[in-house]
DNA sequence: TATGACTGTTCAATAAATCTAAATAATAAT
DNA sequence: ATTATTATTTAGATTTATTGAACAGTCATA
C-alpha cells in the first residue's frame, strides 16, 4: 500500500466526510478509498473516522492525524515540484469549477493557449451554475460571481462583470423598446435565481447620476436557475434579461439581441477566485490561477 | 511506485554513496534501489545522483532534495507512531551494532526481556569487533568501546568498562603468578588490536596511588583482532590478557581464569552509544537505547 | 595493457497490488 | 415499511512492482 496515496485519500475523505464523494473527486473506485482508510487505521493503530453506513465523521485522533497529513501531503507535493522550472515540466491534475457562462464564453475558447504552455497538466473543468463545495469536492480553485460568504476559503477578487439589459430583436418587434425605467413596467422581465426557493427580487440599478440604487420589480412569470437557459429564454423572445456583458456581447454583435437602457446600469457583479486555505498551493494551481486572472481581466471592469 | 519508500531508499543511497550498500542495509535487491532512484528522478525531473558504474555522487539538486527528504521521511515516521502509546504497539525494524563481547555477554542474554516488552519490533543485531559506518550501513544505533572520533554522530556516554588482567589456571601452573608489574616482563602478554597494521603498544596502567600512567611493553608474539579469539587464546594458556571485566568475570567465577594484579588497573574503557544526527529519532530506537543504557549500566563503572 | 573485482543498469519471469463491477449490509429519510 | 443512499466485501481481470541473473562499464592492480 502506498502510504502517501492513502494519506491523500484520507485527507479528502475527512474533508468531504464521505467516501463516495472523495473517491469521485480523486477519480478512483470507492472500494480503494475504503481500503486505504482501513490500512491507515491499521498502520496508526487508531480509529481515524467513525463511520456508519450513512455518515462519516472524524474522530479526535483522526482530527489530529488529519492536520498533520494535510501538511505532509502538501510538503510532498511541494517537494515534487521543487525542480520544475520550465512550464512544460509542470504536471498533474487540475480540478476547477466556474459558471457555465464563464467557461463557455471566456475560459474554454482560450484554454488551448494554457494547454499549449502546460501540455502536461490535465484539466478537469467543471462548469456549473450552482455553488460547489470547494474543499469537499476537491477543487483546486473555483471561479464565482456574486458575493462570497464562505470565509474558510481564500478569496481573490478579479474584477466585476458589467451587467447589461437585453431583449431579442423579435421581442422588440412585438413589444417595443423601453426608453426609461418606468417603461419596464409594461415589459416581461425574466428572472435568474440560483435557488428555486428564493423569491425573485427584480432588477437592481444604480442611478448613473446620483449613485442611488433603483429597484424594478420583476414582472413576468419565468424564473430560471441556469444561465444558458436564461439566455435561451431571451433569445426566444420571452422577455428582458439582465446579465454579464461577456456572455451577451456576441449575440448583440450578431444582431440577435439588442442592448437596452444602456444608461441604467446595475451594480457590477464581483468576480472572485476561491481556493482552499492550504499552507501550500501547488505550482500548477498557482500558474493556472495567474493565467485565469490574466484571461478574465479584459472582460471585467474595476 | 511508493514515493515514500523511494525517498527512504534515496536517503540511504545518498548517505552511503552506494546503491549496493544502501540496498543491503535496507534488505532489498540493488535493482530495486536503482529503479527507485530513477523513478524519483523522473518524478522531480532532475538528476539527483551523478553515477558512473564505479562511483555515486550526489548532485547539487540531489543535495537539496536529500535534505528535504530526510526531514519528510522522519516526519512520516513520527506521524506513524503518533498514536502508539503502548509498548507492544511499537513496531518496525531496528538495526544495531555492538562488539561481539557486549552482544554475547551482556545484551543477548537479556534481549528476551526487551523482546517481551516490544514483541513487534524486529531486531537485527550485528555483532562485530571492527568499526562500522553507522550512517552508510544504515544502523539505528551502535555501541562502541574506546574513544570516538566521528563527530557527525550523536555520542552518548554510558560509562566505562573496568579492565582487568587475567591468565588461565594452566598458564599459572606453568609460569607462575606475577605479583608486581615488573614480573610481567617474564610473562607473555597477548595483544588486542583492531587494525592488523597497528603496532602492538603494550598494556597501559594507572598507578592506583599517584594516578600516573604506567606502560608495560608487550612481550610475546600473538596479536589478535577479535575479542573472542583473544579470550580463547587466554583460555588456551597462551598468555596474559587485559580486557573488559564483564566478558571475563564468568570465566574467573568458574575457575578457568585467574585475575592477577588487581591493584594495577588500566584506565577504564569508555563505552559510548552512537546514533545518527537525525532531527527525529524513531520511538522504537529511543526505547531500545533507553533499555540498552539500563541494561549496560550495572556492568559499567563511573 | 590486460585482468579481476566491483558497481549500477537492464530484463524477463514471478509475485503482488489495484481496479472493476456487482452484491451485501446497514442506516436515515420518506 | 419502504426507499434511497452509503460503506464494505468479494472475485476475477488487469496492471504494476519485485527480483535474481545477466550485462556492461570502471577502477585498481599486476
XYZ file of C-alpha atoms (C1' of nucleotides) in Angstrom:
664
model
C 0.000 0.000 0.000
C 1.184 3.454 -0.838
C 1.217 5.415 2.396
C 1.304 8.803 0.760
C -1.598 7.956 -1.502
C -3.519 6.632 1.464
C -2.908 9.891 3.275
C -4.128 11.889 0.286
C -7.258 9.803 0.232
C -7.735 10.217 3.955
C -7.443 13.997 3.700
C -10.108 14.012 1.000
C -12.415 11.665 2.805
C -12.048 13.658 6.003
C -12.788 16.915 4.213
C -15.735 15.602 2.266
C -16.917 13.458 5.173
C -17.810 10.943 2.517
C -16.046 8.020 0.905
C -18.136 8.228 -2.226
C -17.533 11.913 -2.869
C -13.863 11.684 -2.054
C -13.371 8.715 -4.336
C -15.198 10.511 -7.119
C -13.119 13.656 -6.640
C -9.935 11.600 -6.760
C -11.093 9.579 -9.714
C -10.780 6.190 -8.114
C -13.167 3.469 -7.016
C -14.730 3.941 -3.620
C -13.525 0.488 -2.705
C -9.983 1.831 -2.844
C -10.843 4.698 -0.542
C -12.385 2.298 1.898
C -9.355 0.044 1.886
C -6.919 2.943 2.124
C -8.521 4.269 5.282
C -8.581 0.829 6.835
C -4.926 0.418 6.010
C -4.090 3.756 7.605
C -6.074 2.903 10.694
C -4.180 -0.326 10.938
C -0.868 1.485 10.469
C -1.533 4.054 13.148
C -3.384 1.628 15.365
C -6.173 4.157 15.796
C -9.678 4.644 14.525
C -9.484 7.750 12.388
C -13.047 8.001 11.115
C -16.164 6.978 12.887
C -18.435 5.739 10.173
C -21.846 4.287 9.911
C -23.156 3.291 6.522
C -24.822 6.621 6.335
C -22.472 9.119 7.954
C -18.744 9.630 8.224
C -17.362 11.752 10.997
C -13.803 12.264 12.054
C -12.629 11.048 15.423
C -10.487 13.075 17.805
C -7.406 11.137 16.789
C -8.483 11.456 13.193
C -8.566 15.222 13.532
C -5.017 15.296 14.868
C -3.910 12.936 12.147
C -5.714 14.980 9.521
C -3.926 18.216 10.400
C -0.537 16.599 10.118
C -1.476 14.671 6.998
C -2.572 17.809 5.223
C 0.739 19.499 5.899
C 2.808 16.492 4.980
C 0.898 15.829 1.784
C 1.365 19.463 0.814
C 5.049 19.287 1.657
C 5.382 16.235 -0.521
C 3.659 17.978 -3.376
C 5.941 20.940 -2.960
C 8.962 18.679 -2.943
C 7.900 17.119 -6.226
C 7.733 20.464 -7.916
C 10.946 21.792 -6.402
C 12.916 21.418 -9.584
C 10.216 22.098 -12.137
C 11.395 25.382 -13.525
C 10.010 25.171 -17.036
C 6.282 25.409 -17.730
C 6.168 22.206 -19.690
C 7.643 20.381 -16.722
C 4.606 21.082 -14.620
C 2.293 18.139 -14.463
C -0.579 16.759 -12.512
C -4.308 17.172 -12.407
C -6.160 20.419 -12.022
C -9.769 20.454 -10.867
C -11.550 23.713 -11.456
C -15.118 24.896 -11.354
C -16.739 28.016 -12.809
C -20.058 29.177 -14.144
C -21.291 27.797 -17.441
C -21.093 31.282 -18.917
C -17.544 31.991 -17.824
C -16.468 28.588 -19.038
C -18.065 28.625 -22.450
C -17.662 32.318 -23.260
C -14.294 33.200 -21.809
C -12.217 30.353 -20.492
C -12.764 27.434 -22.833
C -12.146 29.458 -26.019
C -8.746 30.458 -24.678
C -7.926 27.228 -22.903
C -5.819 25.987 -25.830
C -3.310 28.745 -25.026
C -2.892 27.426 -21.492
C -2.705 23.837 -22.596
C -0.053 24.721 -25.136
C 2.127 26.249 -22.431
C 1.484 23.480 -19.916
C 0.914 20.369 -22.005
C 1.399 18.016 -19.075
C -1.258 19.480 -16.827
C -4.524 17.582 -17.025
C -7.520 19.826 -16.578
C -10.879 18.808 -15.222
C -13.110 21.775 -15.850
C -16.451 21.586 -14.152
C -18.947 24.152 -15.413
C -21.893 24.589 -13.126
C -24.157 27.451 -12.151
C -24.839 26.237 -8.655
C -22.409 26.716 -5.820
C -19.957 23.927 -5.251
C -18.114 22.808 -2.162
C -14.514 23.688 -2.966
C -12.943 21.610 -0.237
C -15.385 18.736 -0.099
C -15.454 18.106 -3.834
C -11.725 18.534 -4.103
C -11.479 21.529 -6.399
C -8.147 23.277 -6.635
C -9.906 26.537 -7.311
C -13.338 27.867 -8.180
C -14.413 30.975 -10.049
C -17.575 32.572 -8.718
C -19.666 35.626 -9.476
C -21.563 37.342 -6.713
C -20.884 37.812 -3.065
C -18.852 35.228 -1.233
C -19.867 34.132 2.213
C -17.631 31.138 2.862
C -14.763 32.588 4.851
C -12.901 29.316 5.153
C -11.580 29.902 1.662
C -9.088 32.356 0.307
C -10.900 34.764 -1.992
C -9.114 36.731 -4.665
C -11.180 39.426 -6.372
C -10.511 39.548 -10.095
C -12.896 42.380 -11.001
C -16.566 42.551 -11.823
C -18.931 41.811 -14.679
C -20.739 44.788 -16.172
C -24.393 43.855 -16.199
C -26.366 44.895 -19.246
C -30.019 44.680 -20.228
C -31.040 42.831 -23.347
C -34.034 41.792 -25.353
C -34.210 39.826 -28.560
C -34.985 41.541 -31.845
C -38.201 39.513 -32.179
C -39.310 40.649 -28.712
C -38.521 44.233 -29.669
C -40.670 43.903 -32.764
C -43.582 42.622 -30.693
C -43.340 44.794 -27.594
C -41.261 47.800 -28.497
C -38.083 49.062 -26.866
C -38.278 50.662 -23.404
C -36.603 54.050 -23.103
C -36.982 54.671 -19.372
C -37.046 52.512 -16.280
C -40.734 53.225 -15.973
C -41.315 51.623 -19.349
C -40.106 48.341 -17.901
C -43.371 48.034 -16.018
C -45.020 47.187 -19.299
C -42.454 44.543 -20.171
C -41.714 40.989 -19.168
C -38.568 40.562 -17.128
C -37.007 37.108 -16.934
C -35.510 36.382 -13.586
C -32.373 34.446 -12.804
C -32.165 32.743 -9.446
C -29.808 30.128 -8.104
C -32.081 28.562 -5.548
C -35.574 27.724 -6.704
C -36.859 28.540 -3.262
C -35.526 32.093 -3.480
C -38.123 34.656 -4.318
C -37.424 36.685 -7.442
C -36.499 40.151 -6.287
C -36.456 42.055 -9.529
C -33.758 44.022 -11.284
C -31.490 46.399 -9.434
C -29.991 49.540 -10.914
C -27.708 52.283 -9.789
C -28.684 55.763 -10.862
C -25.836 56.864 -13.070
C -26.039 60.438 -11.780
C -26.881 60.199 -8.092
C -25.500 56.694 -7.456
C -28.714 55.797 -5.722
C -29.987 52.235 -6.044
C -33.146 51.817 -8.075
C -35.348 48.769 -7.910
C -37.572 47.440 -10.634
C -39.769 44.562 -9.508
C -39.863 41.568 -11.777
C -42.940 41.421 -13.919
C -43.418 38.130 -15.647
C -43.531 34.580 -14.522
C -40.372 32.942 -15.775
C -37.559 32.228 -13.372
C -34.547 30.217 -14.449
C -31.653 28.780 -12.449
C -29.362 28.129 -15.337
C -27.543 30.779 -17.288
C -27.760 29.134 -20.686
C -31.486 28.609 -20.243
C -31.703 32.257 -19.201
C -30.019 33.323 -22.400
C -32.076 30.900 -24.434
C -35.266 32.334 -22.966
C -34.246 35.791 -24.038
C -33.235 34.663 -27.498
C -36.643 33.012 -27.796
C -38.236 36.376 -27.253
C -39.693 35.607 -23.852
C -38.596 38.847 -22.249
C -35.860 41.093 -20.979
C -32.807 39.776 -19.171
C -30.050 41.389 -17.198
C -26.735 39.584 -17.351
C -22.983 39.780 -17.583
C -21.815 41.541 -20.704
C -19.240 38.972 -21.852
C -21.909 36.310 -22.311
C -24.306 38.595 -24.146
C -21.974 40.673 -26.299
C -21.598 38.085 -29.085
C -25.376 37.931 -29.548
C -25.621 41.694 -29.591
C -22.891 41.858 -32.179
C -24.619 39.395 -34.467
C -27.926 41.211 -34.095
C -29.968 38.576 -32.316
C -30.010 40.594 -29.097
C -30.455 44.299 -28.537
C -28.983 46.136 -25.591
C -31.484 48.460 -23.980
C -31.343 51.194 -21.388
C -27.540 51.413 -21.510
C -27.701 54.466 -19.281
C -29.174 52.368 -16.475
C -26.519 50.073 -15.167
C -26.894 47.564 -12.408
C -24.180 47.369 -9.784
C -21.355 45.313 -11.268
C -21.255 41.663 -10.259
C -17.994 40.937 -8.442
C -15.962 38.019 -9.757
C -13.899 36.080 -7.267
C -11.372 33.300 -7.439
C -11.647 30.955 -4.478
C -9.164 28.373 -3.333
C -8.569 26.235 -0.293
C -6.739 27.582 2.677
C -3.852 25.183 2.366
C -0.417 26.086 3.564
C 0.971 25.271 0.188
C -0.717 25.791 -3.145
C 0.760 23.508 -5.823
C 2.631 25.347 -8.515
C 0.337 24.051 -11.242
C -2.580 25.644 -9.424
C -0.677 28.871 -8.993
C 0.080 29.153 -12.690
C -3.478 28.313 -13.639
C -4.887 30.965 -11.350
C -2.443 33.507 -12.711
C -3.445 32.617 -16.248
C -7.121 32.716 -15.368
C -6.750 36.168 -13.870
C -4.931 37.422 -16.940
C -7.573 35.898 -19.190
C -10.537 37.222 -17.256
C -9.254 40.749 -16.676
C -10.047 42.170 -20.151
C -13.640 41.011 -19.753
C -14.079 42.685 -16.406
C -14.252 46.196 -15.130
C -12.904 47.882 -11.988
C 5.715 3.126 -7.135
C 5.693 4.006 -3.488
C 7.023 7.547 -3.265
C 7.800 7.412 0.415
C 9.694 4.163 0.050
C 11.596 5.624 -2.881
C 12.546 8.597 -0.743
C 13.746 6.347 2.050
C 15.882 4.484 -0.440
C 17.220 7.717 -1.862
C 18.235 8.966 1.571
C 20.120 5.752 2.186
C 21.781 5.712 -1.190
C 22.795 9.334 -0.824
C 24.246 8.720 2.634
C 26.112 5.591 1.687
C 27.028 6.966 -1.748
C 26.423 3.464 -2.969
C 23.468 1.576 -4.367
C 24.834 -1.775 -3.299
C 25.480 -0.821 0.313
C 22.187 1.007 0.652
C 20.248 -1.896 -0.808
C 21.985 -4.294 1.524
C 21.275 -2.105 4.536
C 17.623 -1.915 3.552
C 17.411 -5.594 2.835
C 16.353 -5.353 -0.759
C 17.930 -6.087 -4.121
C 20.046 -3.369 -5.617
C 17.847 -3.426 -8.690
C 15.044 -2.007 -6.579
C 17.253 0.789 -5.351
C 18.258 1.582 -8.892
C 14.668 1.698 -10.095
C 13.521 3.747 -7.126
C 16.113 6.438 -7.792
C 15.235 6.521 -11.471
C 11.580 6.860 -10.593
C 12.337 9.748 -8.255
C 14.474 11.442 -10.872
C 11.640 11.093 -13.312
C 9.185 12.450 -10.772
C 11.236 15.507 -9.950
C 12.537 15.930 -13.471
C 16.052 16.283 -12.112
C 19.162 14.188 -11.913
C 19.664 13.558 -8.230
C 22.748 11.372 -8.281
C 25.589 11.504 -10.723
C 26.697 7.950 -11.107
C 29.263 6.044 -13.027
C 29.396 2.294 -12.632
C 32.074 2.771 -10.049
C 31.139 5.896 -8.133
C 27.984 7.579 -6.933
C 27.992 11.232 -6.034
C 25.126 13.478 -5.201
C 24.300 16.380 -7.497
C 23.520 19.886 -6.320
C 19.826 19.304 -6.829
C 20.192 15.950 -5.169
C 21.665 17.581 -2.093
C 18.710 19.946 -1.811
C 16.326 17.069 -2.368
C 18.170 14.954 0.176
C 17.828 17.499 2.965
C 14.099 17.789 2.468
C 13.642 14.062 2.007
C 15.367 13.304 5.269
C 13.063 15.635 7.149
C 9.933 14.423 5.438
C 10.760 10.770 5.901
C 11.383 11.447 9.577
C 8.122 13.371 9.835
C 6.290 10.464 8.259
C 7.831 8.064 10.692
C 6.855 10.296 13.553
C 3.319 10.516 12.233
C 3.007 6.751 12.153
C 3.936 6.479 15.776
C 1.732 9.353 16.906
C -0.876 7.105 18.422
C 1.325 4.304 19.599
C 1.106 4.745 23.324
C 1.580 1.162 24.448
C 4.938 -0.600 24.140
C 3.507 -3.529 22.270
C 2.193 -1.149 19.629
C 5.696 -0.144 18.620
C 6.811 -1.909 15.509
C 9.371 -1.753 12.787
C 12.920 -2.834 12.250
C 15.845 -1.988 14.476
C 19.393 -2.275 13.165
C 22.029 -2.237 15.871
C 25.714 -2.989 16.053
C 27.971 -3.678 19.030
C 31.078 -5.605 19.914
C 30.931 -9.377 19.996
C 31.677 -9.267 23.699
C 28.957 -6.806 24.598
C 26.487 -8.698 22.461
C 27.171 -12.194 23.739
C 27.934 -11.362 27.359
C 25.540 -8.587 28.202
C 22.934 -7.773 25.593
C 21.865 -11.059 24.055
C 21.304 -12.812 27.404
C 18.895 -10.059 28.393
C 17.387 -9.451 24.976
C 14.373 -11.663 25.723
C 13.265 -9.059 28.284
C 13.218 -6.366 25.608
C 11.525 -8.574 23.063
C 8.865 -9.476 25.589
C 8.035 -5.811 26.135
C 8.184 -4.912 22.443
C 7.153 -8.054 20.604
C 6.546 -6.246 17.334
C 9.984 -4.708 16.969
C 12.222 -6.757 14.711
C 15.840 -6.611 15.777
C 18.845 -7.037 13.525
C 21.763 -7.281 15.881
C 25.122 -7.087 14.190
C 27.998 -8.136 16.421
C 31.358 -7.070 15.090
C 34.637 -6.017 16.596
C 35.631 -3.700 13.770
C 34.239 -0.199 13.429
C 31.140 0.164 11.315
C 29.759 3.080 9.351
C 26.621 3.998 11.275
C 25.068 6.147 8.574
C 26.295 4.355 5.491
C 25.305 0.894 6.647
C 22.018 2.124 7.989
C 22.336 1.329 11.658
C 19.889 2.952 14.026
C 22.493 2.959 16.758
C 25.860 1.469 17.535
C 27.519 0.629 20.836
C 31.267 1.206 20.873
C 34.070 0.910 23.396
C 37.035 3.232 23.174
C 37.434 6.781 22.046
C 35.057 8.127 19.442
C 36.380 10.313 16.681
C 33.408 10.598 14.317
C 31.807 13.875 15.287
C 28.990 13.614 12.751
C 27.194 11.308 15.162
C 25.499 11.926 18.440
C 27.516 10.199 21.157
C 26.006 9.254 24.489
C 28.459 8.052 27.104
C 27.042 5.140 29.079
C 30.001 4.568 31.395
C 33.210 2.588 31.097
C 34.438 -0.973 31.269
C 36.773 -1.797 34.114
C 39.759 -3.510 32.524
C 41.195 -6.439 34.411
C 44.201 -8.681 33.877
C 43.745 -12.420 33.513
C 45.613 -15.603 32.929
C 44.344 -19.132 32.707
C 44.879 -21.593 35.549
C 47.002 -23.804 33.268
C 49.192 -20.844 32.377
C 49.544 -20.029 36.062
C 50.662 -23.606 36.769
C 53.307 -23.384 34.052
C 54.593 -19.837 34.514
C 53.576 -18.757 37.990
C 51.556 -15.737 39.006
C 53.100 -12.260 38.705
C 52.891 -10.137 41.832
C 54.297 -6.852 40.543
C 54.301 -5.021 37.250
C 57.970 -5.848 36.894
C 57.121 -9.537 36.972
C 55.183 -9.056 33.734
C 58.480 -8.784 31.864
C 58.879 -12.505 32.328
C 55.421 -13.286 31.034
C 53.717 -13.462 27.668
C 51.183 -10.700 27.030
C 48.582 -11.241 24.323
C 47.765 -8.093 22.478
C 44.424 -6.984 21.119
C 44.415 -4.662 18.137
C 41.655 -3.634 15.775
C 43.747 -2.891 12.721
C 46.308 -5.507 11.818
C 48.642 -2.808 10.651
C 48.649 -1.131 14.059
C 51.737 -1.844 16.077
C 51.103 -3.518 19.433
C 51.804 -0.920 22.077
C 51.648 -2.931 25.245
C 49.443 -2.705 28.306
C 48.672 0.589 29.979
C 48.081 1.046 33.694
C 47.278 3.860 36.024
C 49.171 3.892 39.288
C 46.497 3.493 41.890
C 48.263 5.870 44.277
C 49.830 8.591 42.153
C 47.462 8.376 39.183
C 50.458 8.304 36.870
C 50.227 6.226 33.715
C 52.418 3.168 33.622
C 53.372 1.377 30.440
C 54.276 -2.264 30.102
C 55.517 -3.175 26.642
C 54.018 -6.252 25.077
C 56.187 -9.288 25.317
C 55.067 -12.166 23.206
C 54.180 -12.563 19.609
C 50.431 -13.064 19.482
C 48.211 -10.221 18.359
C 44.515 -10.765 17.796
C 41.851 -8.525 16.271
C 38.866 -10.379 17.553
C 37.697 -10.396 21.125
C 36.519 -13.989 21.267
C 39.809 -15.175 19.774
C 41.534 -13.001 22.377
C 39.651 -14.733 25.157
C 40.181 -18.139 23.577
C 43.921 -17.513 23.424
C 43.980 -16.759 27.114
C 41.853 -19.777 27.986
C 44.269 -21.894 25.950
C 47.024 -20.750 28.270
C 48.867 -18.678 25.667
C 49.416 -15.698 27.953
C 48.031 -12.779 29.882
C 45.234 -10.604 28.572
C 43.751 -7.313 29.639
C 40.095 -6.915 28.893
C 36.686 -5.663 29.982
C 35.568 -7.249 33.218
C 32.032 -8.258 32.119
C 33.398 -10.585 29.451
C 35.957 -12.188 31.764
C 34.102 -12.398 35.058
C 32.189 -15.610 34.218
C 35.437 -17.431 33.472
C 37.003 -16.167 36.688
C 33.988 -17.314 38.627
C 34.147 -20.830 37.218
C 37.861 -21.016 37.870
C 39.185 -21.249 34.341
C 40.689 -17.756 34.547
C 42.538 -16.075 37.354
C 42.557 -12.348 37.873
C 46.012 -11.015 38.564
C 47.459 -7.742 39.743
C 44.098 -6.394 40.817
C 45.825 -3.412 42.336
C 47.059 -2.343 38.908
C 44.135 -1.095 36.909
C 44.209 0.203 33.389
C 42.273 3.369 32.587
C 38.639 2.378 32.161
C 37.477 1.910 28.580
C 34.681 4.373 27.836
C 31.501 2.886 26.400
C 29.517 5.062 24.056
C 26.177 4.810 22.306
C 26.266 6.390 18.857
C 23.347 7.305 16.675
C 22.705 9.353 13.581
C 22.230 13.054 13.795
C 18.667 12.969 12.546
C 16.142 15.547 13.594
C 13.811 12.826 14.661
C 14.776 9.533 16.237
C 12.020 6.933 15.835
C 10.386 5.945 19.063
C 11.393 2.329 18.702
C 15.030 3.431 18.585
C 14.536 5.667 21.586
C 13.108 2.874 23.693
C 15.822 0.481 22.617
C 18.565 2.915 23.531
C 16.954 3.568 26.887
C 16.734 -0.155 27.521
C 20.320 -0.670 26.402
C 21.547 2.006 28.762
C 19.650 0.497 31.665
C 20.997 -2.941 30.807
C 24.591 -1.860 30.401
C 24.824 0.381 33.439
C 25.252 -2.352 36.095
C 28.172 -3.732 34.092
C 29.949 -0.398 33.890
C 31.664 1.948 36.262
C 31.763 5.746 36.511
C 47.849 -3.294 -21.155
C 45.206 -6.946 -19.649
C 42.911 -8.833 -15.929
C 39.867 -9.115 -11.992
C 36.827 -7.388 -8.884
C 33.202 -4.471 -8.162
C 29.294 -1.490 -9.407
C 24.896 0.255 -11.498
C 21.591 -0.999 -15.029
C 18.665 -3.926 -17.765
C 15.427 -7.626 -18.478
C 12.064 -11.234 -18.222
C 9.600 -14.142 -15.081
C 7.223 -14.036 -10.942
C 4.599 -12.119 -7.329
C 1.637 -8.654 -5.549
C -1.251 -4.992 -5.718
C -5.090 -2.490 -7.551
C -9.232 -1.856 -10.222
C -13.721 -3.035 -11.873
C -18.139 -4.456 -11.126
C -21.596 -6.392 -8.649
C -23.591 -7.921 -4.437
C -24.228 -7.059 0.528
C -25.397 -4.833 4.710
C -26.693 -1.026 7.287
C -28.907 3.446 8.075
C -31.644 7.768 7.567
C -35.487 9.812 5.343
C -39.989 9.365 3.325
C -42.479 -0.252 5.977
C -40.131 1.222 2.127
C -36.828 3.531 -0.487
C -32.565 5.568 -1.437
C -28.074 6.109 -0.149
C -23.757 4.655 1.687
C -19.655 1.859 3.156
C -17.940 -2.590 2.731
C -16.971 -7.059 0.756
C -15.879 -10.284 -2.845
C -13.860 -12.296 -7.046
C -11.828 -12.105 -11.452
C -9.156 -9.284 -14.576
C -5.627 -6.137 -15.156
C -1.932 -3.526 -14.064
C 2.153 -2.761 -11.503
C 6.100 -3.883 -8.710
C 9.770 -7.103 -7.315
C 13.651 -9.792 -8.015
C 17.665 -12.587 -9.316
C 20.598 -13.214 -13.062
C 22.895 -11.463 -16.919
C 25.107 -7.311 -18.746
C 28.217 -3.525 -19.323
C 31.091 -0.061 -17.615
C 35.080 1.463 -14.497
C 38.917 1.402 -11.389
C 42.944 -0.861 -9.320
C 46.336 -3.999 -9.760
C 49.791 -6.714 -11.876
